[in-house]
PDB file of C-alpha atoms in Angstrom:
ATOM      1  CA  MET A   1       0.000   0.000   0.000  1.00  0.00           C
ATOM      2  CA  SER A   2       3.000   2.346   0.440  1.00  0.00           C
ATOM      3  CA  ASN A   3       3.030   3.175  -3.288  1.00  0.00           C
ATOM      4  CA  ARG A   4      -0.431   4.747  -3.184  1.00  0.00           C
ATOM      5  CA  GLU A   5      -0.553   8.435  -4.032  1.00  0.00           C
ATOM      6  CA  VAL A   6      -4.179   9.022  -2.976  1.00  0.00           C
ATOM      7  CA  VAL A   7      -5.510   7.430   0.209  1.00  0.00           C
ATOM      8  CA  ILE A   8      -9.133   7.215   1.350  1.00  0.00           C
ATOM      9  CA  LEU A   9      -9.960   6.834   5.032  1.00  0.00           C
ATOM     10  CA  SER A  10     -13.297   6.275   6.725  1.00  0.00           C
ATOM     11  CA  VAL A  11     -12.998   7.445  10.315  1.00  0.00           C
ATOM     12  CA  GLY A  12     -16.114   6.776  12.353  1.00  0.00           C
ATOM     13  CA  GLY A  13     -18.138   6.938   9.149  1.00  0.00           C
ATOM     14  CA  VAL A  14     -16.609  10.247   7.986  1.00  0.00           C
ATOM     15  CA  ARG A  15     -14.727   9.960   4.701  1.00  0.00           C
ATOM     16  CA  PHE A  16     -11.351  11.654   4.133  1.00  0.00           C
ATOM     17  CA  VAL A  17      -9.294  11.783   0.930  1.00  0.00           C
ATOM     18  CA  THR A  18      -5.626  12.755   1.169  1.00  0.00           C
ATOM     19  CA  ARG A  19      -2.154  12.084  -0.167  1.00  0.00           C
ATOM     20  CA  ALA A  20       0.040   9.319   1.181  1.00  0.00           C
ATOM     21  CA  SER A  21       2.803  11.881   1.726  1.00  0.00           C
ATOM     22  CA  THR A  22       0.509  13.804   4.084  1.00  0.00           C
ATOM     23  CA  LEU A  23      -0.023  10.733   6.266  1.00  0.00           C
ATOM     24  CA  GLN A  24       3.736  10.089   6.224  1.00  0.00           C
ATOM     25  CA  GLN A  25       4.665  13.479   7.723  1.00  0.00           C
ATOM     26  CA  PHE A  26       5.544  11.596  10.913  1.00  0.00           C
ATOM     27  CA  PRO A  27       7.025   8.260   9.753  1.00  0.00           C
ATOM     28  CA  GLU A  28       6.758   6.626  13.195  1.00  0.00           C
ATOM     29  CA  SER A  29       3.044   7.419  13.576  1.00  0.00           C
ATOM     30  CA  ARG A  30       0.360   4.772  13.198  1.00  0.00           C
ATOM     31  CA  LEU A  31      -1.021   6.563  10.133  1.00  0.00           C
ATOM     32  CA  ALA A  32       2.325   6.191   8.363  1.00  0.00           C
ATOM     33  CA  ARG A  33       2.660   2.543   9.415  1.00  0.00           C
ATOM     34  CA  MET A  34      -0.897   1.929   8.177  1.00  0.00           C
ATOM     35  CA  LEU A  35       0.271   2.419   4.576  1.00  0.00           C
ATOM     36  CA  ASN A  36       2.743  -0.421   4.990  1.00  0.00           C
ATOM     37  CA  ASP A  37       0.135  -2.766   6.495  1.00  0.00           C
ATOM     38  CA  HIS A  38       2.014  -2.599   9.787  1.00  0.00           C
ATOM     39  CA  ASP A  39      -1.001  -1.716  11.960  1.00  0.00           C
ATOM     40  CA  GLN A  40      -3.964  -4.041  12.297  1.00  0.00           C
ATOM     41  CA  GLU A  41      -6.157  -1.323  13.866  1.00  0.00           C
ATOM     42  CA  PHE A  42      -6.820   0.012  10.362  1.00  0.00           C
ATOM     43  CA  LYS A  43      -8.940  -2.309   8.226  1.00  0.00           C
ATOM     44  CA  LEU A  44      -8.832  -2.059   4.433  1.00  0.00           C
ATOM     45  CA  VAL A  45     -12.399  -2.390   3.131  1.00  0.00           C
ATOM     46  CA  ASN A  46     -13.169  -1.902  -0.578  1.00  0.00           C
ATOM     47  CA  GLY A  47     -10.044   0.178  -1.070  1.00  0.00           C
ATOM     48  CA  GLU A  48     -10.702   2.418   1.959  1.00  0.00           C
ATOM     49  CA  PHE A  49      -9.021   2.319   5.342  1.00  0.00           C
ATOM     50  CA  PHE A  50     -11.582   2.035   8.113  1.00  0.00           C
ATOM     51  CA  VAL A  51     -10.898   2.984  11.726  1.00  0.00           C
ATOM     52  CA  ASP A  52     -13.431   3.110  14.524  1.00  0.00           C
ATOM     53  CA  ARG A  53     -12.529   6.521  15.974  1.00  0.00           C
ATOM     54  CA  ASP A  54     -14.071  10.000  16.173  1.00  0.00           C
ATOM     55  CA  GLY A  55     -14.424  11.353  12.633  1.00  0.00           C
ATOM     56  CA  THR A  56     -15.126  14.926  13.703  1.00  0.00           C
ATOM     57  CA  LEU A  57     -11.917  15.200  15.718  1.00  0.00           C
ATOM     58  CA  PHE A  58      -9.973  13.559  12.904  1.00  0.00           C
ATOM     59  CA  THR A  59     -10.667  16.723  10.885  1.00  0.00           C
ATOM     60  CA  TYR A  60      -8.232  18.561  13.186  1.00  0.00           C
ATOM     61  CA  ILE A  61      -5.746  15.675  12.895  1.00  0.00           C
ATOM     62  CA  MET A  62      -5.752  16.064   9.111  1.00  0.00           C
ATOM     63  CA  ASP A  63      -5.430  19.849   9.334  1.00  0.00           C
ATOM     64  CA  PHE A  64      -2.369  19.392  11.547  1.00  0.00           C
ATOM     65  CA  LEU A  65      -0.769  16.929   9.127  1.00  0.00           C
ATOM     66  CA  ARG A  66      -1.347  19.291   6.203  1.00  0.00           C
ATOM     67  CA  THR A  67      -0.154  22.508   7.868  1.00  0.00           C
ATOM     68  CA  LEU A  68       1.942  21.372  10.857  1.00  0.00           C
ATOM     69  CA  GLN A  69      -0.053  23.928  12.833  1.00  0.00           C
ATOM     70  CA  VAL A  70      -2.646  23.729  15.588  1.00  0.00           C
ATOM     71  CA  SER A  71      -5.392  26.240  14.813  1.00  0.00           C
ATOM     72  CA  LEU A  72      -8.671  25.533  16.589  1.00  0.00           C
ATOM     73  CA  PRO A  73     -12.038  27.341  16.465  1.00  0.00           C
ATOM     74  CA  THR A  74     -12.719  29.939  19.166  1.00  0.00           C
ATOM     75  CA  ASP A  75     -15.538  27.770  20.553  1.00  0.00           C
ATOM     76  CA  PHE A  76     -13.446  24.570  20.691  1.00  0.00           C
ATOM     77  CA  SER A  77     -13.409  22.827  24.093  1.00  0.00           C
ATOM     78  CA  ASP A  78     -12.500  19.145  23.524  1.00  0.00           C
ATOM     79  CA  TYR A  79      -8.770  19.568  24.166  1.00  0.00           C
ATOM     80  CA  GLN A  80      -8.398  16.367  26.206  1.00  0.00           C
ATOM     81  CA  ARG A  81     -10.375  14.251  23.727  1.00  0.00           C
ATOM     82  CA  LEU A  82      -8.334  15.574  20.806  1.00  0.00           C
ATOM     83  CA  GLN A  83      -5.147  14.920  22.772  1.00  0.00           C
ATOM     84  CA  ARG A  84      -6.231  11.289  23.272  1.00  0.00           C
ATOM     85  CA  GLU A  85      -6.903  10.984  19.540  1.00  0.00           C
ATOM     86  CA  ALA A  86      -3.446  12.383  18.752  1.00  0.00           C
ATOM     87  CA  GLU A  87      -1.880   9.848  21.126  1.00  0.00           C
ATOM     88  CA  PHE A  88      -3.879   7.021  19.522  1.00  0.00           C
ATOM     89  CA  TYR A  89      -2.508   7.931  16.082  1.00  0.00           C
ATOM     90  CA  GLY A  90       1.011   8.240  17.467  1.00  0.00           C
ATOM     91  CA  LEU A  91       1.194  11.962  16.743  1.00  0.00           C
ATOM     92  CA  TYR A  92       2.987  12.877  19.949  1.00  0.00           C
ATOM     93  CA  PRO A  93       4.130  16.349  18.819  1.00  0.00           C
ATOM     94  CA  LEU A  94       0.444  17.254  18.404  1.00  0.00           C
ATOM     95  CA  ALA A  95      -0.454  15.662  21.733  1.00  0.00           C
ATOM     96  CA  ASP A  96       2.338  17.659  23.351  1.00  0.00           C
ATOM     97  CA  LEU A  97       0.955  20.928  21.958  1.00  0.00           C
ATOM     98  CA  LEU A  98      -2.560  20.059  23.100  1.00  0.00           C
ATOM     99  CA  SER A  99      -1.278  19.433  26.606  1.00  0.00           C
ATOM    100  CA  GLN A 100      -0.354  23.140  26.638  1.00  0.00           C
ATOM    101  CA  GLU A 101      -4.057  23.956  26.647  1.00  0.00           C
ATOM    102  CA  HIS A 102      -3.575  27.509  27.945  1.00  0.00           C
ATOM    103  CA  LEU A 103      -1.669  28.429  24.754  1.00  0.00           C
ATOM    104  CA  LEU A 104      -4.529  27.331  22.507  1.00  0.00           C
ATOM    105  CA  LYS A 105      -7.533  28.773  24.307  1.00  0.00           C
ATOM    106  CA  PRO A 106      -9.055  32.015  22.972  1.00  0.00           C
ATOM    107  CA  ARG A 107      -8.432  35.133  25.020  1.00  0.00           C
ATOM    108  CA  LEU A 108     -10.964  37.771  25.956  1.00  0.00           C
ATOM    109  CA  GLU A 109      -9.734  41.183  24.874  1.00  0.00           C
ATOM    110  CA  ILE A 110     -11.000  44.450  26.403  1.00  0.00           C
ATOM    111  CA  LEU A 111     -10.820  47.894  24.794  1.00  0.00           C
ATOM    112  CA  GLU A 112     -12.088  51.211  26.187  1.00  0.00           C
ATOM    113  CA  VAL A 113     -12.674  54.520  24.388  1.00  0.00           C
ATOM    114  CA  ARG A 114     -13.013  57.742  26.403  1.00  0.00           C
ATOM    115  CA  PHE A 115     -14.456  60.739  24.603  1.00  0.00           C
ATOM    116  CA  SER A 116     -14.699  64.327  25.830  1.00  0.00           C
ATOM    117  CA  LEU A 117     -16.220  67.229  23.894  1.00  0.00           C
ATOM    118  CA  GLN A 118     -15.148  70.692  25.056  1.00  0.00           C
ATOM    119  CA  GLU A 119     -16.300  73.683  22.993  1.00  0.00           C
ATOM    120  CA  MET A 120     -14.591  73.331  19.573  1.00  0.00           C
ATOM    121  CA  GLN A 121     -12.303  70.445  20.545  1.00  0.00           C
ATOM    122  CA  ALA A 122     -12.781  66.732  21.129  1.00  0.00           C
ATOM    123  CA  PHE A 123     -10.392  64.570  23.147  1.00  0.00           C
ATOM    124  CA  PHE A 124      -9.936  60.819  22.791  1.00  0.00           C
ATOM    125  CA  ARG A 125      -8.172  58.253  24.937  1.00  0.00           C
ATOM    126  CA  ILE A 126      -8.108  54.582  23.946  1.00  0.00           C
ATOM    127  CA  PHE A 127      -6.986  51.837  26.329  1.00  0.00           C
ATOM    128  CA  GLY A 128      -6.641  48.170  25.346  1.00  0.00           C
ATOM    129  CA  SER A 129      -5.731  45.025  27.271  1.00  0.00           C
ATOM    130  CA  CYS A 130      -3.692  43.817  24.261  1.00  0.00           C
ATOM    131  CA  SER A 131      -0.780  46.076  23.364  1.00  0.00           C
ATOM    132  CA  THR A 132      -0.605  44.622  19.851  1.00  0.00           C
ATOM    133  CA  THR A 133      -4.160  45.730  19.121  1.00  0.00           C
ATOM    134  CA  VAL A 134      -3.428  49.243  20.386  1.00  0.00           C
ATOM    135  CA  GLU A 135      -0.286  49.376  18.265  1.00  0.00           C
ATOM    136  CA  THR A 136      -2.202  48.266  15.167  1.00  0.00           C
ATOM    137  CA  LEU A 137      -4.953  50.799  15.819  1.00  0.00           C
ATOM    138  CA  SER A 138      -2.432  53.599  16.311  1.00  0.00           C
ATOM    139  CA  GLU A 139      -1.051  52.840  12.845  1.00  0.00           C
ATOM    140  CA  GLN A 140      -4.552  53.350  11.405  1.00  0.00           C
ATOM    141  CA  ILE A 141      -5.131  56.747  13.060  1.00  0.00           C
ATOM    142  CA  THR A 142      -3.418  59.906  11.858  1.00  0.00           C
ATOM    143  CA  VAL A 143      -3.894  63.437  13.190  1.00  0.00           C
ATOM    144  CA  PHE A 144      -3.202  66.316  10.781  1.00  0.00           C
ATOM    145  CA  ALA A 145      -2.650  69.869  12.050  1.00  0.00           C
ATOM    146  CA  GLY A 146      -2.610  73.188  10.251  1.00  0.00           C
ATOM    147  CA  GLN A 147      -3.335  76.872  10.770  1.00  0.00           C
ATOM    148  CA  GLN A 148      -6.203  78.652   9.102  1.00  0.00           C
ATOM    149  CA  SER A 149      -7.706  82.095   9.085  1.00  0.00           C
ATOM    150  CA  GLY A 150     -10.866  82.696  11.052  1.00  0.00           C
ATOM    151  CA  GLN A 151     -12.200  84.900   8.261  1.00  0.00           C
ATOM    152  CA  SER A 152     -12.367  81.961   5.893  1.00  0.00           C
ATOM    153  CA  TRP A 153     -13.745  79.510   8.460  1.00  0.00           C
ATOM    154  CA  ASN A 154     -17.167  79.303   6.812  1.00  0.00           C
ATOM    155  CA  SER A 155     -15.829  78.297   3.415  1.00  0.00           C
ATOM    156  CA  PRO A 156     -15.936  74.570   2.509  1.00  0.00           C
ATOM    157  CA  PHE A 157     -12.150  74.427   2.245  1.00  0.00           C
ATOM    158  CA  PRO A 158     -10.656  77.214   4.416  1.00  0.00           C
ATOM    159  CA  SER A 159      -7.386  78.768   3.310  1.00  0.00           C
ATOM    160  CA  GLN A 160      -4.700  77.270   5.482  1.00  0.00           C
ATOM    161  CA  LYS A 161      -1.136  76.146   5.579  1.00  0.00           C
ATOM    162  CA  PRO A 162      -0.487  72.596   4.397  1.00  0.00           C
ATOM    163  CA  LEU A 163      -1.598  69.987   6.917  1.00  0.00           C
ATOM    164  CA  VAL A 164       1.195  68.282   8.843  1.00  0.00           C
ATOM    165  CA  PRO A 165       0.744  64.794  10.377  1.00  0.00           C
ATOM    166  CA  LEU A 166       1.283  64.686  14.138  1.00  0.00           C
ATOM    167  CA  PRO A 167       2.401  61.659  16.175  1.00  0.00           C
ATOM    168  CA  LEU A 168      -0.159  60.264  18.589  1.00  0.00           C
ATOM    169  CA  GLU A 169       0.575  60.511  22.282  1.00  0.00           C
ATOM    170  CA  ARG A 170       1.368  57.070  23.739  1.00  0.00           C
ATOM    171  CA  PRO A 171       1.398  57.218  27.554  1.00  0.00           C
ATOM    172  CA  SER A 172       2.039  53.464  27.571  1.00  0.00           C
ATOM    173  CA  HIS A 173       1.994  50.431  25.275  1.00  0.00           C
ATOM    174  CA  HIS A 174      -1.662  49.931  26.161  1.00  0.00           C
ATOM    175  CA  ASP A 175      -3.156  53.341  25.396  1.00  0.00           C
ATOM    176  CA  MET A 176      -3.078  56.335  23.080  1.00  0.00           C
ATOM    177  CA  VAL A 177      -4.326  59.932  23.208  1.00  0.00           C
ATOM    178  CA  PHE A 178      -5.319  62.306  20.399  1.00  0.00           C
ATOM    179  CA  GLN A 179      -7.638  65.243  19.726  1.00  0.00           C
ATOM    180  CA  CYS A 180      -9.405  67.026  16.897  1.00  0.00           C
ATOM    181  CA  GLY A 181     -11.183  70.334  16.342  1.00  0.00           C
ATOM    182  CA  THR A 182      -9.938  73.928  16.518  1.00  0.00           C
ATOM    183  CA  ASP A 183      -8.453  76.214  19.109  1.00  0.00           C
ATOM    184  CA  CYS A 184      -7.364  79.835  18.947  1.00  0.00           C
ATOM    185  CA  SER A 185      -3.679  80.420  18.238  1.00  0.00           C
ATOM    186  CA  ALA A 186      -2.827  84.111  17.769  1.00  0.00           C
ATOM    187  CA  GLY A 187      -4.778  86.959  16.248  1.00  0.00           C
ATOM    188  CA  ASP A 188      -7.332  85.603  13.841  1.00  0.00           C
ATOM    189  CA  GLN A 189      -5.454  82.303  13.356  1.00  0.00           C
ATOM    190  CA  PHE A 190      -6.838  78.955  14.447  1.00  0.00           C
ATOM    191  CA  VAL A 191      -5.061  75.645  14.876  1.00  0.00           C
ATOM    192  CA  ALA A 192      -7.132  72.939  13.232  1.00  0.00           C
ATOM    193  CA  ARG A 193      -6.658  69.223  13.874  1.00  0.00           C
ATOM    194  CA  TYR A 194      -8.167  66.660  11.571  1.00  0.00           C
ATOM    195  CA  VAL A 195      -8.344  62.910  12.176  1.00  0.00           C
ATOM    196  CA  SER A 196      -8.120  60.209   9.522  1.00  0.00           C
ATOM    197  CA  ILE A 197      -8.747  56.518  10.276  1.00  0.00           C
ATOM    198  CA  LYS A 198      -7.727  53.899   7.701  1.00  0.00           C
ATOM    199  CA  PRO A 199      -9.087  52.499   5.486  1.00  0.00           C
ATOM    200  CA  ASP A 200     -11.390  55.551   5.417  1.00  0.00           C
ATOM    201  CA  ASN A 201      -9.465  58.359   3.691  1.00  0.00           C
ATOM    202  CA  ARG A 202     -11.476  61.321   4.968  1.00  0.00           C
ATOM    203  CA  LYS A 203      -9.945  63.963   7.230  1.00  0.00           C
ATOM    204  CA  LEU A 204     -12.557  64.718   9.894  1.00  0.00           C
ATOM    205  CA  ILE A 205     -12.487  67.714  12.228  1.00  0.00           C
ATOM    206  CA  ASN A 206     -15.812  67.221  14.007  1.00  0.00           C
ATOM    207  CA  GLY A 207     -15.349  65.157  17.187  1.00  0.00           C
ATOM    208  CA  THR A 208     -18.730  63.444  16.941  1.00  0.00           C
ATOM    209  CA  ASN A 209     -17.973  62.323  13.380  1.00  0.00           C
ATOM    210  CA  VAL A 210     -14.549  61.005  14.431  1.00  0.00           C
ATOM    211  CA  LEU A 211     -16.144  59.105  17.320  1.00  0.00           C
ATOM    212  CA  GLY A 212     -18.690  57.526  14.988  1.00  0.00           C
ATOM    213  CA  LEU A 213     -16.006  56.428  12.547  1.00  0.00           C
ATOM    214  CA  LEU A 214     -13.824  55.077  15.369  1.00  0.00           C
ATOM    215  CA  LEU A 215     -16.652  53.013  16.883  1.00  0.00           C
ATOM    216  CA  ASP A 216     -17.610  51.695  13.445  1.00  0.00           C
ATOM    217  CA  THR A 217     -13.972  50.702  12.804  1.00  0.00           C
ATOM    218  CA  LEU A 218     -13.835  48.737  16.060  1.00  0.00           C
ATOM    219  CA  LEU A 219     -17.122  46.955  15.342  1.00  0.00           C
ATOM    220  CA  LYS A 220     -15.878  45.933  11.878  1.00  0.00           C
ATOM    221  CA  ASP A 221     -12.699  44.624  13.509  1.00  0.00           C
ATOM    222  CA  GLY A 222     -14.692  42.126  15.579  1.00  0.00           C
ATOM    223  CA  PHE A 223     -15.218  44.079  18.789  1.00  0.00           C
ATOM    224  CA  ARG A 224     -18.595  44.105  20.518  1.00  0.00           C
ATOM    225  CA  LEU A 225     -19.902  47.142  22.391  1.00  0.00           C
ATOM    226  CA  ILE A 226     -20.773  45.973  25.908  1.00  0.00           C
ATOM    227  CA  SER A 227     -21.431  49.225  27.785  1.00  0.00           C
ATOM    228  CA  THR A 228     -21.552  53.002  27.599  1.00  0.00           C
ATOM    229  CA  ARG A 229     -21.385  55.263  30.598  1.00  0.00           C
ATOM    230  CA  THR A 230     -20.711  58.849  31.610  1.00  0.00           C
ATOM    231  CA  VAL A 231     -17.496  59.032  33.604  1.00  0.00           C
ATOM    232  CA  SER A 232     -17.783  62.727  34.451  1.00  0.00           C
ATOM    233  CA  SER A 233     -20.927  64.722  33.778  1.00  0.00           C
ATOM    234  CA  GLU A 234     -19.141  67.993  34.561  1.00  0.00           C
ATOM    235  CA  GLU A 235     -16.314  67.376  32.079  1.00  0.00           C
ATOM    236  CA  LYS A 236     -18.654  65.537  29.682  1.00  0.00           C
ATOM    237  CA  VAL A 237     -16.481  62.436  29.503  1.00  0.00           C
ATOM    238  CA  GLU A 238     -18.150  59.412  27.944  1.00  0.00           C
ATOM    239  CA  CYS A 239     -16.733  55.887  28.080  1.00  0.00           C
ATOM    240  CA  TYR A 240     -17.399  53.134  25.534  1.00  0.00           C
ATOM    241  CA  SER A 241     -16.320  49.604  26.512  1.00  0.00           C
ATOM    242  CA  PHE A 242     -15.726  46.860  23.956  1.00  0.00           C
ATOM    243  CA  GLU A 243     -14.694  43.212  24.075  1.00  0.00           C
ATOM    244  CA  ARG A 244     -13.862  40.487  21.575  1.00  0.00           C
ATOM    245  CA  THR A 245     -12.753  36.894  21.745  1.00  0.00           C
ATOM    246  CA  ARG A 246      -9.339  36.739  20.159  1.00  0.00           C
ATOM    247  CA  ARG A 247      -8.125  33.518  18.608  1.00  0.00           C
ATOM    248  CA  PRO A 248      -4.535  32.722  19.628  1.00  0.00           C
ATOM    249  CA  PRO A 249      -1.912  32.522  16.896  1.00  0.00           C
ATOM    250  CA  GLY A 250      -1.377  29.083  15.410  1.00  0.00           C
ATOM    251  CA  LEU A 251       1.228  26.941  17.145  1.00  0.00           C
ATOM    252  CA  THR A 252       3.624  25.443  14.640  1.00  0.00           C
ATOM    253  CA  VAL A 253       5.633  22.233  14.743  1.00  0.00           C
ATOM    254  CA  ARG A 254       9.011  22.799  13.139  1.00  0.00           C
ATOM    255  CA  MET A 255      10.437  19.771  11.446  1.00  0.00           C
ATOM    256  CA  SER A 256      14.117  18.844  11.378  1.00  0.00           C
ATOM    257  CA  GLN A 257      15.822  15.675  10.284  1.00  0.00           C
ATOM    258  CA  THR A 258      18.413  14.115  12.559  1.00  0.00           C
ATOM    259  CA  PRO A 259      20.787  11.209  11.823  1.00  0.00           C
ATOM    260  CA  GLY A 260      19.738   7.832  13.176  1.00  0.00           C
ATOM    261  CA  CYS A 261      16.054   8.667  13.458  1.00  0.00           C
ATOM    262  CA  SER A 262      14.938   6.983  10.217  1.00  0.00           C
ATOM    263  CA  GLY A 263      13.560  10.276   9.007  1.00  0.00           C
ATOM    264  CA  ALA A 264      11.465  10.708  12.145  1.00  0.00           C
ATOM    265  CA  ALA A 265      10.456  14.242  12.888  1.00  0.00           C
ATOM    266  CA  GLN A 266      11.618  16.114  15.902  1.00  0.00           C
ATOM    267  CA  ALA A 267       9.010  18.586  17.082  1.00  0.00           C
ATOM    268  CA  LYS A 268       9.619  21.853  18.756  1.00  0.00           C
ATOM    269  CA  ARG A 269       6.870  24.173  19.966  1.00  0.00           C
ATOM    270  CA  SER A 270       6.992  27.648  18.549  1.00  0.00           C
ATOM    271  CA  GLN A 271       4.474  30.435  18.826  1.00  0.00           C
ATOM    272  CA  ALA A 272       3.938  32.963  16.041  1.00  0.00           C
ATOM    273  CA  GLN A 273       5.226  36.394  16.988  1.00  0.00           C
ATOM    274  CA  LYS A 274       2.052  38.112  15.888  1.00  0.00           C
ATOM    275  CA  GLY A 275      -0.362  38.529  18.760  1.00  0.00           C
ATOM    276  CA  LYS A 276       2.107  37.832  21.560  1.00  0.00           C
TER     277      LYS A 276
END
């Protein structure tokens, strides 16, 4: 059977079609030995290998063999059962990763937006429990500043000096601060601050419009609004709290060949840098 290119398996009544090379990723596993008729647990019936195991969980076994990664749905909970299946098939690198259950479970992420509107200016402060999310969001937000004459304020495009992008304030890795609107500079000059949030290309100066775009951006990014409250009625500070369930990055098994192992794979856990 080892010369087969395409292999059909029926696992608990669920049919899988794959390449022999996929099943041979780990030569010492039972799936690899199956192709050489070295494991009696797998019965060959009408050209298909039959095994009386959980077919649903075998879907994740096949995904691991094809990608050498463990990427599970956010609502997955059968870690111990899948670990037992991996041990049954002799896929001990996978079983080892599944034993590190805390690395594979989704994480609840919290993000808070504070908004204050004072006369012609609006102030924003964003705090997030995940520094990577805050960093990514800060790369989407740009504040542009320029001076303009008060006499031309009512025109659609006031005469002003070219807008200059300003860096966002970052009190820590977990939060950012920015503002928009106008404030008096000297004489009849005003300092105007516009906010642009990618992928939207508009430059907005009205704080309420910026808030609406910001909240819409977060909702499109998978966050869910869980509460709104007034932090300070005197200072008119409003707080919007969001949360989302964040899937952990895929854990990858890195393969390396070593002499004397008959091509057996050595597995080493590694976690993708993104999302750490």
